[in-house]
Coordinates of C-alpha atoms in Angstrom, one line a residue:
X16 CA 119.8 -92.9 72.8
X17 CA 119.9 -90.3 75.7
X18 CA 118.2 -92.2 78.6
X19 CA 119.3 -91.6 82.1
X20 CA 122.3 -93.6 83.4
X21 CA 120.7 -93.8 86.8
X22 CA 117.5 -95.4 85.5
X23 CA 119.5 -97.8 83.3
X24 CA 121.7 -99.0 86.1
X25 CA 118.7 -99.4 88.5
X26 CA 116.7 -101.2 85.9
X27 CA 119.6 -103.6 85.0
X28 CA 120.3 -104.4 88.6
X29 CA 116.6 -105.3 89.2
X30 CA 116.0 -107.2 86.0
X31 CA 116.2 -110.6 87.8
X32 CA 113.6 -109.7 90.4
X33 CA 110.3 -111.5 89.9
X34 CA 107.5 -109.7 88.1
X35 CA 105.3 -109.6 91.1
X36 CA 108.0 -108.1 93.3
X37 CA 108.8 -105.5 90.6
X38 CA 105.2 -104.4 90.4
X39 CA 104.9 -104.0 94.1
X40 CA 108.2 -102.1 94.4
X41 CA 107.2 -99.9 91.4
X42 CA 104.2 -98.3 93.2
X43 CA 106.0 -95.0 93.9
X44 CA 104.8 -91.6 95.0
X45 CA 103.8 -90.6 91.4
X46 CA 101.2 -93.4 91.3
X47 CA 97.9 -92.2 92.8
X48 CA 97.0 -94.1 96.0
X49 CA 93.5 -95.1 95.3
X50 CA 91.8 -98.1 97.0
X51 CA 93.4 -101.3 95.9
X52 CA 96.8 -99.8 94.8
X53 CA 98.7 -101.5 97.6
X54 CA 97.3 -105.0 96.7
X55 CA 98.6 -107.4 94.1
X56 CA 97.1 -106.6 90.7
X57 CA 95.6 -110.1 90.3
X58 CA 93.5 -110.4 93.4
X59 CA 90.2 -112.4 92.8
X60 CA 88.0 -109.3 93.0
X61 CA 90.1 -107.7 90.2
X62 CA 89.8 -110.9 88.1
X63 CA 86.0 -111.5 88.3
X64 CA 84.6 -112.9 85.0
X65 CA 82.5 -110.6 82.9
X66 CA 78.9 -111.8 82.8
X67 CA 78.4 -114.0 79.8
X68 CA 82.0 -114.0 78.7
X69 CA 83.7 -116.9 80.5
X70 CA 87.4 -116.5 80.9
X71 CA 87.5 -112.7 80.3
X72 CA 88.6 -110.5 83.1
X73 CA 86.8 -107.5 84.5
X74 CA 89.4 -104.8 84.0
X75 CA 88.7 -101.5 85.7
X76 CA 90.2 -98.6 83.8
X77 CA 91.8 -95.6 85.5
X78 CA 88.6 -93.7 85.0
X79 CA 86.6 -96.5 86.6
X80 CA 88.7 -96.4 89.7
X81 CA 88.8 -92.6 89.8
X82 CA 85.0 -92.6 89.7
X83 CA 84.7 -95.3 92.3
X84 CA 86.8 -93.2 94.6
X85 CA 84.5 -90.3 94.3
X86 CA 86.9 -88.2 92.2
X87 CA 89.0 -87.3 95.2
X88 CA 92.0 -86.6 93.0
X89 CA 90.0 -83.8 91.3
X90 CA 88.5 -82.3 94.4
X91 CA 88.6 -78.5 94.4
X92 CA 90.2 -78.3 91.0
X93 CA 89.1 -76.7 87.8
X94 CA 89.5 -79.6 85.4
X95 CA 90.3 -79.9 81.7
X96 CA 90.2 -83.3 79.9
X97 CA 92.3 -84.4 77.0
X98 CA 90.3 -87.2 75.3
X99 CA 88.7 -88.6 72.2
X100 CA 85.9 -91.1 71.5
X101 CA 87.8 -93.8 73.3
X102 CA 87.3 -92.1 76.7
X103 CA 84.3 -94.2 77.6
X104 CA 83.0 -96.1 80.6
X105 CA 82.2 -99.8 80.4
X106 CA 78.6 -99.0 79.4
X107 CA 80.0 -96.7 76.6
X108 CA 79.1 -93.4 78.1
X109 CA 81.7 -90.7 77.3
X110 CA 83.7 -89.6 80.4
X111 CA 83.2 -85.9 79.5
X112 CA 79.4 -86.4 79.6
X113 CA 79.7 -88.4 82.9
X114 CA 82.0 -85.8 84.5
X115 CA 79.9 -82.9 83.3
X116 CA 76.8 -84.3 84.9
X117 CA 78.5 -85.0 88.3
X118 CA 78.4 -82.1 90.8
X119 CA 81.5 -83.4 92.5
X120 CA 83.7 -82.4 89.5
X121 CA 84.3 -78.9 88.2
X122 CA 84.9 -79.7 84.6
X123 CA 85.5 -76.5 82.6
X124 CA 87.3 -77.4 79.4
X125 CA 87.9 -80.2 76.9
X126 CA 91.1 -80.5 74.7
X127 CA 90.8 -82.3 71.4
X128 CA 93.7 -84.2 69.7
X129 CA 94.1 -85.5 66.1
X130 CA 90.7 -86.6 64.7
X131 CA 89.0 -84.4 67.3
X132 CA 87.3 -84.9 70.7
X133 CA 84.2 -86.5 69.2
X134 CA 86.2 -88.1 66.4
X135 CA 84.7 -86.4 63.3
X136 CA 88.0 -85.7 61.5
X137 CA 90.1 -88.0 59.3
X138 CA 93.9 -88.6 59.6
X139 CA 95.8 -85.4 59.8
X140 CA 92.8 -83.4 60.8
X141 CA 91.0 -82.0 63.8
X142 CA 87.8 -80.3 64.8
X143 CA 89.0 -76.8 65.6
X144 CA 88.0 -74.7 68.6
X145 CA 84.2 -74.9 69.3
X146 CA 81.6 -75.3 71.9
X147 CA 80.5 -78.9 72.5
X148 CA 76.8 -79.2 71.6
X149 CA 76.2 -81.9 74.2
X150 CA 77.6 -80.2 77.3
X151 CA 78.2 -76.6 76.3
X152 CA 81.8 -76.9 77.3
X153 CA 84.6 -75.1 75.4
X154 CA 86.6 -77.5 73.3
X155 CA 90.2 -76.4 72.4
X156 CA 91.9 -77.8 69.4
X157 CA 95.4 -79.1 70.5
X158 CA 96.3 -81.0 67.4
X159 CA 99.7 -80.0 66.0
X160 CA 100.4 -77.7 69.0
X161 CA 103.2 -78.1 71.5
X162 CA 105.4 -76.2 73.8
X163 CA 104.5 -72.7 74.7
X164 CA 101.6 -72.6 72.2
X165 CA 99.9 -75.5 73.9
X166 CA 100.8 -74.1 77.4
X167 CA 99.0 -70.9 76.4
X168 CA 95.9 -72.9 75.6
X169 CA 96.0 -74.5 79.0
X170 CA 96.4 -71.0 80.5
X171 CA 93.6 -69.6 78.4
X172 CA 91.3 -72.5 79.5
X173 CA 92.0 -71.5 83.1
X174 CA 92.3 -75.0 84.4
X175 CA 94.2 -76.3 87.5
X176 CA 94.4 -79.9 86.5
X177 CA 94.7 -81.5 83.0
X178 CA 93.3 -85.1 82.8
X179 CA 94.4 -87.4 80.0
X180 CA 92.3 -90.4 79.0
X181 CA 92.8 -91.9 75.5
X182 CA 93.1 -95.5 74.3
X183 CA 96.6 -96.2 72.8
X184 CA 97.4 -99.0 70.4
X185 CA 101.0 -99.7 71.5
X186 CA 103.0 -98.2 68.5
X187 CA 105.5 -95.3 68.7
X188 CA 104.1 -93.6 65.6
X189 CA 100.5 -93.6 66.9
X190 CA 100.1 -89.9 67.7
X191 CA 98.2 -90.0 70.9
X192 CA 101.2 -90.9 73.1
X193 CA 102.9 -87.8 71.7
X194 CA 99.8 -85.8 72.5
X195 CA 100.3 -87.1 76.0
X196 CA 104.0 -86.0 75.9
X197 CA 103.3 -82.6 74.4
X198 CA 100.6 -82.0 77.0
X199 CA 103.0 -82.9 79.8
X200 CA 105.6 -80.5 78.5
X201 CA 102.9 -77.8 78.3
X202 CA 101.7 -78.6 81.8
X203 CA 105.2 -77.9 83.1
X204 CA 105.3 -74.6 81.2
X205 CA 101.9 -73.5 82.3
X206 CA 102.2 -74.8 85.9
X207 CA 99.3 -77.2 85.7
X208 CA 98.8 -80.5 87.5
X209 CA 98.6 -83.6 85.3
X210 CA 96.5 -86.8 85.8
X211 CA 96.8 -89.8 83.5
X212 CA 93.9 -92.4 83.6
X213 CA 95.3 -95.7 82.4
X214 CA 93.8 -98.1 79.8
X215 CA 95.1 -101.4 78.5
X216 CA 97.8 -101.8 75.8
X217 CA 95.5 -103.8 73.4
X218 CA 98.3 -105.9 72.0
X219 CA 99.7 -106.8 75.5
X220 CA 102.5 -105.3 77.4
X221 CA 104.8 -108.3 77.3
X222 CA 107.8 -106.7 75.6
X223 CA 109.3 -103.9 73.5
X224 CA 110.2 -104.5 69.9
X225 CA 111.6 -102.7 66.9
X226 CA 114.0 -99.8 66.4
X227 CA 114.4 -97.1 68.9
X228 CA 114.0 -93.5 67.6
X229 CA 117.1 -91.5 66.9
X230 CA 116.3 -87.9 67.9
X231 CA 117.5 -86.7 64.4
X232 CA 114.2 -88.2 63.1
X233 CA 112.0 -86.7 65.8
X234 CA 108.6 -85.6 64.5
X235 CA 104.9 -85.7 65.4
X236 CA 105.0 -89.5 65.0
X237 CA 107.9 -89.9 67.5
X238 CA 109.3 -87.2 69.8
X239 CA 111.7 -89.2 71.9
X240 CA 113.7 -92.5 71.8
X241 CA 111.3 -95.3 72.6
X242 CA 110.9 -98.6 70.7
X243 CA 108.6 -98.9 67.7
X244 CA 106.3 -101.3 69.7
X245 CA 106.8 -100.0 73.2
X246 CA 104.9 -102.6 75.2
X247 CA 103.7 -100.1 77.8
X248 CA 100.4 -98.5 78.9
X249 CA 99.9 -94.7 78.7
X250 CA 100.4 -94.3 82.5
X251 CA 103.6 -96.2 82.3
X252 CA 104.7 -94.1 79.4
X253 CA 103.8 -90.9 81.3
X254 CA 106.1 -92.0 84.2
X255 CA 108.9 -92.7 81.8
X256 CA 108.4 -89.4 79.9
X257 CA 108.4 -87.4 83.1
X258 CA 111.6 -88.9 84.4
X259 CA 113.5 -89.3 81.1
X260 CA 112.4 -86.7 78.6
X261 CA 110.1 -83.9 79.8
X262 CA 112.1 -80.7 80.1
X263 CA 112.2 -79.2 83.6
X264 CA 110.8 -75.7 84.1
X265 CA 112.3 -73.9 87.1
X266 CA 114.0 -77.2 88.1
X267 CA 110.8 -79.2 88.4
X268 CA 109.0 -81.9 86.4
X269 CA 105.3 -82.3 85.8
X270 CA 103.2 -82.6 89.0
X271 CA 102.0 -86.0 87.8
X272 CA 99.4 -88.5 89.1
X273 CA 98.7 -91.8 87.4
X274 CA 95.6 -93.8 88.1
X275 CA 96.3 -97.4 87.4
X276 CA 93.9 -100.1 86.2
X277 CA 93.0 -103.1 88.2
X278 CA 92.6 -106.6 86.8
X279 CA 94.9 -106.1 83.8
X280 CA 97.8 -108.4 83.2
X281 CA 100.7 -107.7 80.8
X282 CA 99.9 -110.8 78.8
X283 CA 96.3 -109.7 78.2
X284 CA 95.1 -108.9 74.7
X285 CA 92.2 -106.5 74.5
X286 CA 89.6 -109.2 74.1
X287 CA 90.6 -110.5 77.6
X288 CA 89.6 -107.3 79.3
X289 CA 85.9 -107.3 78.9
X290 CA 86.1 -103.6 77.9
X291 CA 84.3 -102.2 74.8
X292 CA 86.5 -101.4 71.8
X293 CA 86.0 -97.9 70.4
X294 CA 88.1 -97.2 67.3
X295 CA 90.8 -94.7 68.5
X296 CA 90.9 -93.3 64.9
X297 CA 89.0 -93.9 61.7
X298 CA 91.5 -96.4 60.4
X299 CA 91.8 -98.4 63.6
X300 CA 88.5 -100.2 63.5
X301 CA 89.3 -103.4 65.6
X302 CA 91.9 -104.8 68.0
X303 CA 93.0 -107.0 65.0
X304 CA 94.1 -103.8 63.3
X305 CA 96.1 -102.8 66.3
X306 CA 97.8 -106.2 66.4
X307 CA 99.4 -105.7 63.0
X308 CA 99.7 -101.9 63.0
X309 CA 103.2 -101.5 64.6
X310 CA 104.6 -103.4 61.6
X311 CA 102.4 -102.7 58.6
X312 CA 102.1 -98.9 59.2
X313 CA 105.6 -98.8 57.8
X314 CA 103.9 -99.0 54.3
X315 CA 102.8 -95.4 54.9
X316 CA 106.4 -94.6 54.0
X317 CA 106.1 -96.3 50.6
X318 CA 104.1 -95.9 47.4
X319 CA 102.1 -99.0 48.3
X320 CA 98.6 -98.8 49.9
X321 CA 98.5 -99.6 53.6
X322 CA 94.9 -100.5 53.2
X323 CA 93.3 -97.1 54.1
X324 CA 90.0 -96.9 52.4
X325 CA 89.2 -100.6 52.9
X326 CA 87.5 -102.4 55.7
X327 CA 90.8 -104.0 56.7
X328 CA 93.3 -101.1 57.0
X329 CA 96.9 -102.2 57.7
X330 CA 95.9 -105.9 57.1
X331 CA 95.6 -105.3 53.4
X332 CA 98.6 -104.0 51.5
X333 CA 99.1 -103.5 47.8
X334 CA 99.6 -101.5 44.6
X335 CA 98.9 -101.6 40.9
X336 CA 100.9 -104.3 39.2
X337 CA 101.5 -106.5 42.3
X338 CA 100.5 -110.1 41.8
X339 CA 100.5 -113.4 43.6
X340 CA 104.3 -113.5 43.8
X341 CA 104.4 -111.2 46.9
X342 CA 102.2 -113.5 49.0
X343 CA 104.4 -116.5 47.9
X344 CA 107.6 -114.7 48.8
X345 CA 106.3 -113.7 52.2
X346 CA 105.0 -117.1 53.0
X347 CA 108.3 -118.7 52.0
X348 CA 110.0 -116.8 55.0
X349 CA 108.0 -118.9 57.5
X350 CA 107.3 -116.0 59.8
X351 CA 105.8 -117.0 63.1
X352 CA 102.1 -116.7 63.7
X353 CA 101.1 -115.3 60.4
X354 CA 100.2 -116.3 56.8
X355 CA 99.7 -114.2 53.7
X356 CA 96.9 -114.4 51.2
X357 CA 97.0 -113.1 47.6
X358 CA 94.5 -110.3 47.7
X359 CA 92.8 -107.8 45.4
X360 CA 91.0 -104.7 46.6
X361 CA 89.9 -101.2 45.6
X362 CA 90.5 -98.5 48.2
X363 CA 87.6 -96.0 48.5
X364 CA 90.0 -93.2 49.5
X365 CA 93.7 -92.5 50.0
X366 CA 96.3 -94.3 47.7
X367 CA 94.9 -95.9 44.5
X368 CA 91.4 -94.5 45.3
X369 CA 88.8 -96.4 43.2
X370 CA 91.4 -98.6 41.5
X371 CA 91.6 -102.4 41.9
X372 CA 95.1 -103.3 43.1
X373 CA 96.9 -106.5 44.0
X374 CA 98.8 -107.4 47.2
X375 CA 98.5 -109.4 50.3
X376 CA 96.3 -109.8 53.3
X377 CA 97.8 -110.7 56.7
X378 CA 96.1 -113.6 58.5
X379 CA 97.4 -113.9 62.1
X380 CA 96.7 -117.4 63.2
X381 CA 98.9 -117.4 66.4
X382 CA 99.0 -113.9 68.0
X383 CA 101.2 -115.1 70.8
X384 CA 103.9 -116.0 68.3
X385 CA 103.3 -113.2 65.9
X386 CA 106.0 -110.5 65.6
X387 CA 104.5 -107.4 64.0
X388 CA 107.6 -105.3 63.6
X389 CA 109.7 -108.1 62.1
X390 CA 106.8 -109.0 59.9
X391 CA 106.5 -105.4 58.6
X392 CA 110.2 -105.4 57.8
X393 CA 109.9 -108.8 55.9
X394 CA 107.0 -107.4 53.9
X395 CA 109.0 -104.3 52.9
X396 CA 111.9 -106.5 51.8
X397 CA 109.8 -108.9 49.8
X398 CA 107.7 -106.1 48.2
X399 CA 110.8 -104.4 47.0
X400 CA 112.1 -107.7 45.5
X401 CA 109.0 -108.8 43.7
X402 CA 107.6 -105.5 42.5
X403 CA 109.8 -103.3 40.3
X404 CA 107.6 -100.3 40.9
X405 CA 108.4 -100.2 44.7
X406 CA 109.5 -96.8 45.9
X407 CA 109.9 -94.9 49.2
X408 CA 107.8 -91.8 49.7
X409 CA 109.9 -88.9 48.4
X410 CA 109.8 -87.1 51.8
X411 CA 111.6 -90.1 53.4
X412 CA 108.6 -90.6 55.7
X413 CA 109.9 -94.1 56.3
X414 CA 112.8 -92.7 58.3
X415 CA 110.3 -90.9 60.6
X416 CA 108.3 -94.0 61.1
X417 CA 111.2 -96.3 61.8
X418 CA 113.1 -93.5 63.7
X419 CA 116.3 -93.7 61.7
X420 CA 117.8 -94.0 58.2
X421 CA 119.1 -97.5 58.8
X422 CA 116.0 -99.5 57.9
X423 CA 115.7 -97.8 54.5
X424 CA 119.4 -97.9 53.7
X425 CA 119.7 -101.6 54.7
X426 CA 116.7 -102.6 52.6
X427 CA 118.0 -100.6 49.6
X428 CA 121.3 -102.5 50.0
X429 CA 119.6 -105.8 49.7
X430 CA 119.7 -106.9 53.4
X431 CA 117.7 -109.9 54.6
X432 CA 114.9 -109.2 57.1
X433 CA 116.8 -110.6 60.0
X434 CA 119.8 -108.4 59.1
X435 CA 117.7 -105.3 59.3
X436 CA 116.3 -106.5 62.7
X437 CA 119.8 -107.2 64.1
X438 CA 120.9 -103.6 63.3
X439 CA 118.6 -102.1 66.0
X440 CA 119.2 -104.7 68.7
X441 CA 121.7 -102.7 70.9
X442 CA 119.4 -99.7 71.1
X443 CA 116.4 -101.9 71.8
X444 CA 118.3 -103.8 74.6
X445 CA 119.1 -100.4 76.3
X446 CA 115.5 -99.2 76.0
X447 CA 114.2 -102.5 77.4
X448 CA 116.4 -102.1 80.5
X449 CA 115.1 -98.6 81.2
X450 CA 111.5 -99.5 80.4
X451 CA 111.6 -102.2 83.1
X452 CA 111.8 -99.6 85.9
X453 CA 108.4 -98.0 84.8
X454 CA 106.2 -101.1 84.5
X455 CA 103.3 -101.1 86.9
X456 CA 101.6 -104.5 86.1
X457 CA 102.5 -108.1 86.4

C-alpha cells in the first residue's frame, strides 16, 4: 500500500496522544477557520439537545456552519456544487435551492453524480446534462467521468470554486467518496478551488475495518488504498486524499478547504445527530442499511441476491434453493451483535426478479459490538458451504469490492472466516496508523 512514510511515522509517533489533544492539533491550515473551529468539538452549545428528542445531539453540518458564517468562504467566487438529494438543511431544504435564492452566493452550476443531482436514476445510472427545472441552473453529468474529461466539465462550467456536499455511508465501495476523489483530481487539472462541507459518518467514525485496496484492483468502487470500512467523514477523507493520493499538477495539490461539523462525536451513530436521513441512493433507505452495507454489499460479487428489489436491501440475502441451513450455520458462529433469521422474499427487480427465494435476514441487536465486514465474510463462507449453487460473478467483481484477490481465493480454499480476516491485518494496521493523522473529531 503506497501511503507516505512521513505521514505513517508522524501518525505512529502520535498514536498515544489523547483523542482531545489529537483533534486540537489536527486543525491545520487546510481546515476552514469558521467560528467555533478553535474550540473543543464537544462544547455545551455544540451538544444542545434537539427539541423533543432527549439525548440526541444538535449536530451542525458543514453547510450549516458555512451558512451561519454568511458564506464568507464563497465570497466573490463563481460556485459550482457537487451534490445529490442528501445535500439538505435540517429543515430538508436542498442546499442548491437555498444557495440559489441567496444573493450573497453566485451559484452558477450543479454537478450530478451517480443516481443524479435530484436522485431520479437507479444504480449505475445518472440524469445526463440538463437544466434544473427548479432553479434554471445548468446541471452537468459527472458520473463515470474523471481526469481530464471531468476537468473539462469544470472548465466549461466556468466556476472558480467547486463545493462538495454529499452524505457518505462509510464504505470504500460506495461511489460518492470516489466522486469526491475524482473531482479533487479534476480540480487540480482545471485550476479550481475545492471546498468540502462535512457530514456525519452514519455508522460512527470509531475505527477502520476490512481489507485495504490493492491498486491492481482499482475501479470506480475503489480508486486508492483505504480500508473497506474507513471510519472517516468525507472532509477527513478529502484531507487524506489530498496529501496521499491526488496527483500534483505543476507541483501543487488541490487548493482545499474543509468545513467541519460541530457537535458530532466519533462514537455517534446517525440517530444521535438529530439530522434528517435522506437516502443517498435508492437502495440505501435507512441508517440500518448503512450499518450492514460495508459487509453485505460483498454479495454483489456473487450469484446470490443482496436484497435489491426488497424493502430491506443488504439486510436480506438469498437465492433459489437456499433453505434454513444457512441461518443455522451463520448463527452457530456466534458473531457479535447480530443474529440471522431464515427468510423468504421475492425481489421486485435485480437478481431473481419476481421469484420467491430463500436466505437470511440480518438482525443487529447490539450495534456497538457488531462487526459488519467480518460478518459479511462469515456469510460468504457459510453460504458457499451450505448451498451447492454458490458462485462468484464471472467478472470477478468480488475482487473489486474487497480490493484484492485474497478474499476470494481463501474462501475457495476452505478458509475459516477468521483466517480470511487475519490475512488483511497488516495492511489494515498500516492504514489505521496513517488515518490517525487526518481525524478531526473526538
